[in-house]
Amino acid sequence: MGLTILNTAIKKKRHPLRNWLIGIITVIVVAMLAAGAYFFNVAMVPSHKSFINNSNRISRSDPLYDQKMWFKHAHKQTWTMESASGHYRLVADYLPAARQTTKNVVILHGFMGRKEKMGEYAAMFHQMGYNVLMPDARAHGQSQGKYIGYGWPERYDVRKWTNKLIQHNGTRSQVVIFGTSMGGATAMMTSGLHLPHQVKAIVEDCGYTSLNAELNYEAGNLYHLPKFIRGPLIAILSGINRTKNGFFTSEASSLKMLHHNHRPMLFIHGGDDHFVPTKMVYQNYAATRGPKQLWVAKGAKHAASYAHYPHEYPKKVAQFLNQYVK
């Protein structure tokens, strides 16, 4: 009888501790789920982002002022098509070259950008004698879409735009795929697909190695989260993304797709890039299987290599492409 009473007393003492532990774990799980949902909205839902400058203002002090103003007033055709998944209407600007040519370029913008933000690159390629196609990625600009894909679903859209461009300009077309930041990653992710033989070369500027690597980096860079928290948060975000956006974030890898690429590729990255860290370009460069060239633009920040080197940048791009696009 006495032993039974003692055991009962011990159990009563244990219950508060067990309940306390269960309560703490429940709070942590709920907090992590809420944080994962918050970061999904920050990363995947198109909206104003405080860490992105999307101003339309063109300053006269801008070293690329002339190029941007040229694009602003250039006559553009509007092209549309259905996304590769069949869910969204996508929109692009098309600028035919001044003279008939077989040279074509597809220009891909960055995260929360739009085709109009790529005017200086359009001017550069137009000056080189290219027909220029500039799509708005899904969920950006005039294109429809609920969520940002960071290049993974968009790679199929790029291939479809490329086929549309070839259909418009003929089978003798030569196509270059060019992109900056998220557009650079999209170009790399596209490179590993089965592409039409008219795609002759790819130029990527400051693209990331993988979506997970970039999410992990920004969780520390922008939010100063410790490493032991980043992994679980990204896993939760990834699960939400799989349900709403159709893929796990771990799938979206430039490195994985570059392993399947045998086309010539020029890699450009700012030497002072703290948004997509410069070290990523060395991994991307090592991964591709085709002819390649690397230019790290000393002192340039993220997506600013052209502005930092307004004369050298077009020369570097032209010298590389002239080997493969005749």
CSV table of C-alpha atoms in Angstrom, one decimal:
chain,number,residue,atom,x,y,z
A,1,MET,CA,0.0,0.0,0.0
A,2,GLY,CA,2.8,2.4,1.0
A,3,LEU,CA,4.7,1.5,-2.3
A,4,THR,CA,1.6,2.3,-4.4
A,5,ILE,CA,1.2,5.7,-2.8
A,6,LEU,CA,4.9,6.4,-3.4
A,7,ASN,CA,4.7,5.5,-7.1
A,8,THR,CA,1.6,7.6,-7.5
A,9,ALA,CA,3.4,10.6,-5.9
A,10,ILE,CA,6.4,10.2,-8.2
A,11,LYS,CA,4.1,10.0,-11.3
A,12,LYS,CA,2.4,13.2,-10.3
A,13,LYS,CA,5.7,14.9,-10.0
A,14,ARG,CA,6.7,13.7,-13.5
A,15,HIS,CA,3.5,14.9,-15.2
A,16,PRO,CA,4.2,18.6,-14.8
A,17,LEU,CA,7.7,18.2,-16.2
A,18,ARG,CA,6.4,16.1,-19.1
A,19,ASN,CA,3.6,18.6,-19.8
A,20,TRP,CA,6.1,21.4,-19.6
A,21,LEU,CA,8.4,19.7,-22.2
A,22,ILE,CA,5.4,19.0,-24.5
A,23,GLY,CA,4.4,22.6,-24.2
A,24,ILE,CA,7.8,23.9,-25.1
A,25,ILE,CA,8.2,21.6,-28.0
A,26,THR,CA,4.7,22.5,-29.3
A,27,VAL,CA,5.6,26.2,-29.1
A,28,ILE,CA,8.8,25.6,-31.0
A,29,VAL,CA,7.1,23.6,-33.7
A,30,VAL,CA,4.4,26.2,-34.2
A,31,ALA,CA,6.9,29.0,-34.2
A,32,MET,CA,9.0,27.2,-36.9
A,33,LEU,CA,6.0,26.5,-39.0
A,34,ALA,CA,4.9,30.1,-38.8
A,35,ALA,CA,8.5,31.3,-39.6
A,36,GLY,CA,8.6,28.9,-42.6
A,37,ALA,CA,5.3,30.3,-43.9
A,38,TYR,CA,6.6,33.8,-43.4
A,39,PHE,CA,9.8,33.2,-45.4
A,40,PHE,CA,7.8,31.4,-48.1
A,41,ASN,CA,5.8,34.6,-48.6
A,42,VAL,CA,9.0,36.7,-48.6
A,43,ALA,CA,10.8,34.4,-51.1
A,44,MET,CA,8.1,33.0,-53.3
A,45,VAL,CA,5.2,35.4,-53.4
A,46,PRO,CA,5.7,38.4,-55.8
A,47,SER,CA,5.4,41.6,-53.8
A,48,HIS,CA,7.4,44.6,-52.8
A,49,LYS,CA,10.7,43.5,-51.3
A,50,SER,CA,12.5,46.1,-49.2
A,51,PHE,CA,15.9,44.6,-50.1
A,52,ILE,CA,15.3,45.0,-53.9
A,53,ASN,CA,15.6,48.4,-55.7
A,54,ASN,CA,12.9,48.4,-58.4
A,55,SER,CA,12.9,52.2,-59.1
A,56,ASN,CA,12.1,53.2,-62.7
A,57,ARG,CA,14.1,56.4,-62.4
A,58,ILE,CA,17.0,56.7,-64.8
A,59,SER,CA,19.7,59.1,-63.5
A,60,ARG,CA,21.9,61.1,-65.8
A,61,SER,CA,24.8,60.1,-63.6
A,62,ASP,CA,24.2,56.4,-64.5
A,63,PRO,CA,27.1,55.1,-66.6
A,64,LEU,CA,24.5,53.3,-68.7
A,65,TYR,CA,22.1,56.2,-69.1
A,66,ASP,CA,22.3,56.3,-72.9
A,67,GLN,CA,21.6,52.6,-73.3
A,68,LYS,CA,18.6,52.7,-70.9
A,69,MET,CA,17.2,55.8,-72.6
A,70,TRP,CA,17.6,54.2,-76.0
A,71,PHE,CA,15.6,51.2,-74.9
A,72,LYS,CA,12.9,53.3,-73.3
A,73,HIS,CA,12.2,55.0,-76.6
A,74,ALA,CA,12.9,52.0,-78.9
A,75,HIS,CA,10.0,50.6,-80.8
A,76,LYS,CA,9.0,47.2,-79.4
A,77,GLN,CA,6.7,44.5,-80.5
A,78,THR,CA,4.6,42.7,-77.8
A,79,TRP,CA,4.7,38.9,-78.0
A,80,THR,CA,2.6,36.5,-75.8
A,81,MET,CA,2.5,32.8,-75.3
A,82,GLU,CA,1.1,30.3,-72.8
A,83,SER,CA,3.6,29.1,-70.2
A,84,ALA,CA,5.1,25.6,-70.7
A,85,SER,CA,2.9,24.3,-67.9
A,86,GLY,CA,-0.1,25.7,-69.6
A,87,HIS,CA,-1.3,27.8,-66.7
A,88,TYR,CA,-0.2,31.3,-67.4
A,89,ARG,CA,-0.1,33.9,-70.1
A,90,LEU,CA,3.4,35.2,-70.6
A,91,VAL,CA,4.5,38.5,-72.2
A,92,ALA,CA,7.7,39.5,-73.9
A,93,ASP,CA,9.1,42.5,-75.8
A,94,TYR,CA,10.7,41.9,-79.2
A,95,LEU,CA,13.1,44.3,-80.8
A,96,PRO,CA,14.2,43.3,-84.4
A,97,ALA,CA,17.7,44.1,-85.4
A,98,ALA,CA,18.4,47.2,-87.6
A,99,ARG,CA,19.4,44.9,-90.4
A,100,GLN,CA,18.3,41.4,-91.3
A,101,THR,CA,20.3,38.8,-89.4
A,102,THR,CA,20.3,35.3,-88.1
A,103,LYS,CA,21.6,36.4,-84.7
A,104,ASN,CA,19.1,36.3,-81.8
A,105,VAL,CA,19.2,36.7,-78.0
A,106,VAL,CA,16.8,35.8,-75.3
A,107,ILE,CA,17.4,38.2,-72.3
A,108,LEU,CA,16.3,37.0,-68.8
A,109,HIS,CA,15.8,39.4,-65.9
A,110,GLY,CA,16.4,39.0,-62.2
A,111,PHE,CA,14.4,38.4,-59.0
A,112,MET,CA,11.4,40.8,-58.8
A,113,GLY,CA,12.6,42.5,-62.0
A,114,ARG,CA,10.9,42.8,-65.4
A,115,LYS,CA,11.9,43.1,-69.0
A,116,GLU,CA,12.1,46.9,-68.9
A,117,LYS,CA,14.8,46.6,-66.2
A,118,MET,CA,17.1,44.9,-68.8
A,119,GLY,CA,17.1,47.8,-71.3
A,120,GLU,CA,20.9,48.4,-71.2
A,121,TYR,CA,21.5,44.7,-72.1
A,122,ALA,CA,18.9,45.0,-74.9
A,123,ALA,CA,20.8,48.1,-76.2
A,124,MET,CA,24.1,46.2,-76.0
A,125,PHE,CA,22.9,43.2,-78.0
A,126,HIS,CA,21.0,45.4,-80.5
A,127,GLN,CA,24.3,47.3,-81.1
A,128,MET,CA,25.9,44.0,-81.8
A,129,GLY,CA,23.3,43.3,-84.5
A,130,TYR,CA,21.0,40.9,-82.7
A,131,ASN,CA,17.3,40.5,-82.7
A,132,VAL,CA,16.3,40.8,-79.0
A,133,LEU,CA,13.5,38.9,-77.2
A,134,MET,CA,12.9,40.0,-73.5
A,135,PRO,CA,10.3,37.9,-71.6
A,136,ASP,CA,8.8,38.8,-68.3
A,137,ALA,CA,9.2,35.6,-66.1
A,138,ARG,CA,6.1,34.1,-64.7
A,139,ALA,CA,4.8,36.2,-61.7
A,140,HIS,CA,6.8,39.2,-62.9
A,141,GLY,CA,6.0,42.3,-64.9
A,142,GLN,CA,3.1,41.7,-67.3
A,143,SER,CA,3.3,37.9,-67.1
A,144,GLN,CA,0.8,35.9,-65.1
A,145,GLY,CA,1.7,33.7,-62.2
A,146,LYS,CA,1.2,33.2,-58.5
A,147,TYR,CA,4.7,32.2,-57.3
A,148,ILE,CA,8.3,32.8,-58.2
A,149,GLY,CA,10.2,29.8,-59.5
A,150,TYR,CA,13.8,31.0,-59.3
A,151,GLY,CA,14.4,29.5,-62.8
A,152,TRP,CA,13.3,26.0,-62.2
A,153,PRO,CA,9.8,25.9,-63.8
A,154,GLU,CA,10.9,29.0,-65.9
A,155,ARG,CA,13.5,27.0,-67.7
A,156,TYR,CA,10.8,25.3,-69.7
A,157,ASP,CA,9.3,28.7,-70.6
A,158,VAL,CA,12.7,29.9,-71.8
A,159,ARG,CA,12.9,26.8,-74.1
A,160,LYS,CA,9.4,27.5,-75.4
A,161,TRP,CA,10.3,31.2,-76.0
A,162,THR,CA,13.4,30.1,-77.9
A,163,ASN,CA,11.4,27.8,-80.1
A,164,LYS,CA,8.9,30.6,-80.8
A,165,LEU,CA,11.8,32.9,-81.7
A,166,ILE,CA,13.2,30.3,-84.1
A,167,GLN,CA,9.8,29.8,-85.7
A,168,HIS,CA,9.5,33.5,-86.2
A,169,ASN,CA,13.0,34.1,-87.7
A,170,GLY,CA,13.6,30.8,-89.4
A,171,THR,CA,15.6,27.6,-89.0
A,172,ARG,CA,18.9,29.4,-89.8
A,173,SER,CA,18.5,31.4,-86.6
A,174,GLN,CA,21.4,31.4,-84.1
A,175,VAL,CA,20.3,31.9,-80.5
A,176,VAL,CA,22.1,33.1,-77.4
A,177,ILE,CA,20.5,32.9,-74.0
A,178,PHE,CA,21.6,35.6,-71.6
A,179,GLY,CA,20.5,36.4,-68.0
A,180,THR,CA,21.5,38.2,-64.9
A,181,SER,CA,21.0,37.2,-61.2
A,182,MET,CA,17.9,35.0,-61.2
A,183,GLY,CA,17.9,35.3,-65.0
A,184,GLY,CA,21.5,34.0,-64.9
A,185,ALA,CA,20.5,31.0,-62.8
A,186,THR,CA,17.5,30.4,-65.2
A,187,ALA,CA,19.9,30.4,-68.1
A,188,MET,CA,22.1,27.8,-66.4
A,189,MET,CA,19.1,25.7,-65.5
A,190,THR,CA,17.9,25.9,-69.1
A,191,SER,CA,21.3,24.8,-70.3
A,192,GLY,CA,20.8,21.3,-69.1
A,193,LEU,CA,17.6,20.8,-71.1
A,194,HIS,CA,17.4,19.3,-74.6
A,195,LEU,CA,17.5,22.5,-76.6
A,196,PRO,CA,17.1,23.2,-80.3
A,197,HIS,CA,20.5,23.1,-82.2
A,198,GLN,CA,20.1,26.8,-83.0
A,199,VAL,CA,21.1,27.7,-79.4
A,200,LYS,CA,24.8,28.4,-79.9
A,201,ALA,CA,25.9,29.9,-76.6
A,202,ILE,CA,24.9,31.0,-73.1
A,203,VAL,CA,26.0,34.0,-71.0
A,204,GLU,CA,25.1,34.1,-67.4
A,205,ASP,CA,25.9,37.1,-65.1
A,206,CYS,CA,25.9,36.6,-61.2
A,207,GLY,CA,23.6,33.6,-61.1
A,208,TYR,CA,23.5,31.3,-58.0
A,209,THR,CA,24.5,27.7,-57.7
A,210,SER,CA,21.2,26.5,-56.4
A,211,LEU,CA,18.0,27.9,-54.8
A,212,ASN,CA,18.8,26.2,-51.4
A,213,ALA,CA,22.3,27.6,-51.3
A,214,GLU,CA,21.0,31.1,-52.1
A,215,LEU,CA,18.1,30.8,-49.5
A,216,ASN,CA,20.6,29.6,-46.9
A,217,TYR,CA,23.0,32.5,-47.7
A,218,GLU,CA,20.3,35.2,-47.6
A,219,ALA,CA,18.8,33.8,-44.3
A,220,GLY,CA,22.2,34.6,-42.8
A,221,ASN,CA,23.0,37.7,-44.8
A,222,LEU,CA,19.6,39.5,-44.6
A,223,TYR,CA,18.1,38.1,-41.4
A,224,HIS,CA,21.3,37.0,-39.5
A,225,LEU,CA,19.7,33.6,-38.6
A,226,PRO,CA,22.1,31.0,-37.1
A,227,LYS,CA,22.9,28.0,-39.3
A,228,PHE,CA,21.1,25.5,-37.0
A,229,ILE,CA,17.8,27.4,-37.6
A,230,ARG,CA,18.2,27.9,-41.4
A,231,GLY,CA,18.0,24.2,-42.3
A,232,PRO,CA,14.7,23.4,-40.6
A,233,LEU,CA,13.2,26.7,-41.9
A,234,ILE,CA,14.2,26.0,-45.5
A,235,ALA,CA,12.8,22.5,-45.2
A,236,ILE,CA,9.5,23.9,-44.1
A,237,LEU,CA,9.5,26.5,-46.8
A,238,SER,CA,10.4,23.8,-49.3
A,239,GLY,CA,7.5,21.7,-48.2
A,240,ILE,CA,5.1,24.6,-48.6
A,241,ASN,CA,6.6,25.4,-52.0
A,242,ARG,CA,6.1,21.8,-53.2
A,243,THR,CA,2.4,22.0,-52.3
A,244,LYS,CA,1.8,25.5,-53.8
A,245,ASN,CA,4.5,25.9,-56.5
A,246,GLY,CA,5.1,22.3,-57.6
A,247,PHE,CA,8.7,21.6,-56.6
A,248,PHE,CA,11.0,21.2,-53.6
A,249,THR,CA,13.5,24.0,-53.4
A,250,SER,CA,16.4,21.4,-53.3
A,251,GLU,CA,15.5,20.5,-56.9
A,252,ALA,CA,16.3,23.9,-58.3
A,253,SER,CA,20.0,23.6,-59.0
A,254,SER,CA,22.1,25.4,-61.5
A,255,LEU,CA,25.0,23.0,-60.8
A,256,LYS,CA,22.9,19.9,-61.5
A,257,MET,CA,21.8,21.3,-64.9
A,258,LEU,CA,25.3,22.6,-65.8
A,259,HIS,CA,26.5,19.0,-65.6
A,260,HIS,CA,24.4,18.3,-68.6
A,261,ASN,CA,25.5,21.3,-70.6
A,262,HIS,CA,27.9,21.1,-73.5
A,263,ARG,CA,27.3,24.4,-75.1
A,264,PRO,CA,29.8,27.3,-74.8
A,265,MET,CA,29.1,29.5,-71.7
A,266,LEU,CA,30.5,32.8,-70.5
A,267,PHE,CA,30.3,33.3,-66.7
A,268,ILE,CA,30.4,36.9,-65.3
A,269,HIS,CA,30.3,37.8,-61.7
A,270,GLY,CA,31.0,40.9,-59.7
A,271,GLY,CA,34.0,40.6,-57.5
A,272,ASP,CA,32.2,42.5,-54.6
A,273,ASP,CA,28.9,40.7,-54.9
A,274,HIS,CA,27.3,40.2,-51.4
A,275,PHE,CA,23.8,39.3,-52.7
A,276,VAL,CA,24.8,36.2,-54.7
A,277,PRO,CA,28.3,35.7,-53.3
A,278,THR,CA,31.2,35.7,-55.8
A,279,LYS,CA,32.4,32.3,-54.7
A,280,MET,CA,29.3,30.7,-56.3
A,281,VAL,CA,30.6,31.5,-59.8
A,282,TYR,CA,33.6,29.3,-59.4
A,283,GLN,CA,31.4,26.3,-58.6
A,284,ASN,CA,29.2,27.1,-61.6
A,285,TYR,CA,32.2,27.5,-63.8
A,286,ALA,CA,33.6,24.1,-62.7
A,287,ALA,CA,30.3,22.3,-63.3
A,288,THR,CA,29.7,23.0,-66.9
A,289,ARG,CA,30.9,20.5,-69.6
A,290,GLY,CA,31.2,22.8,-72.6
A,291,PRO,CA,33.7,25.4,-73.7
A,292,LYS,CA,33.8,28.1,-71.1
A,293,GLN,CA,35.2,31.4,-70.0
A,294,LEU,CA,35.1,33.2,-66.7
A,295,TRP,CA,35.3,37.0,-65.9
A,296,VAL,CA,35.2,38.2,-62.3
A,297,ALA,CA,34.7,41.9,-62.6
A,298,LYS,CA,36.9,43.3,-59.8
A,299,GLY,CA,35.0,45.7,-57.4
A,300,ALA,CA,31.6,45.2,-59.0
A,301,LYS,CA,28.6,44.6,-56.8
A,302,HIS,CA,25.6,42.4,-57.6
A,303,ALA,CA,24.4,42.7,-61.2
A,304,ALA,CA,26.5,45.8,-61.6
A,305,SER,CA,29.4,44.5,-63.7
A,306,TYR,CA,28.2,46.3,-66.8
A,307,ALA,CA,27.7,49.6,-64.9
A,308,HIS,CA,31.1,49.2,-63.3
A,309,TYR,CA,32.8,48.4,-66.6
A,310,PRO,CA,30.6,50.0,-69.3
A,311,HIS,CA,33.2,49.7,-72.0
A,312,GLU,CA,34.8,46.4,-71.1
A,313,TYR,CA,31.6,44.5,-70.6
A,314,PRO,CA,30.3,44.6,-74.2
A,315,LYS,CA,33.7,43.8,-75.5
A,316,LYS,CA,34.0,40.7,-73.2
A,317,VAL,CA,30.6,39.5,-74.3
A,318,ALA,CA,31.2,40.2,-78.0
A,319,GLN,CA,34.6,38.5,-78.0
A,320,PHE,CA,33.2,35.4,-76.5
A,321,LEU,CA,30.1,35.1,-78.6
A,322,ASN,CA,31.9,35.9,-81.9
A,323,GLN,CA,33.6,32.6,-81.6
A,324,TYR,CA,30.3,30.7,-81.8
A,325,VAL,CA,27.8,33.1,-83.5
A,326,LYS,CA,28.8,34.0,-87.0
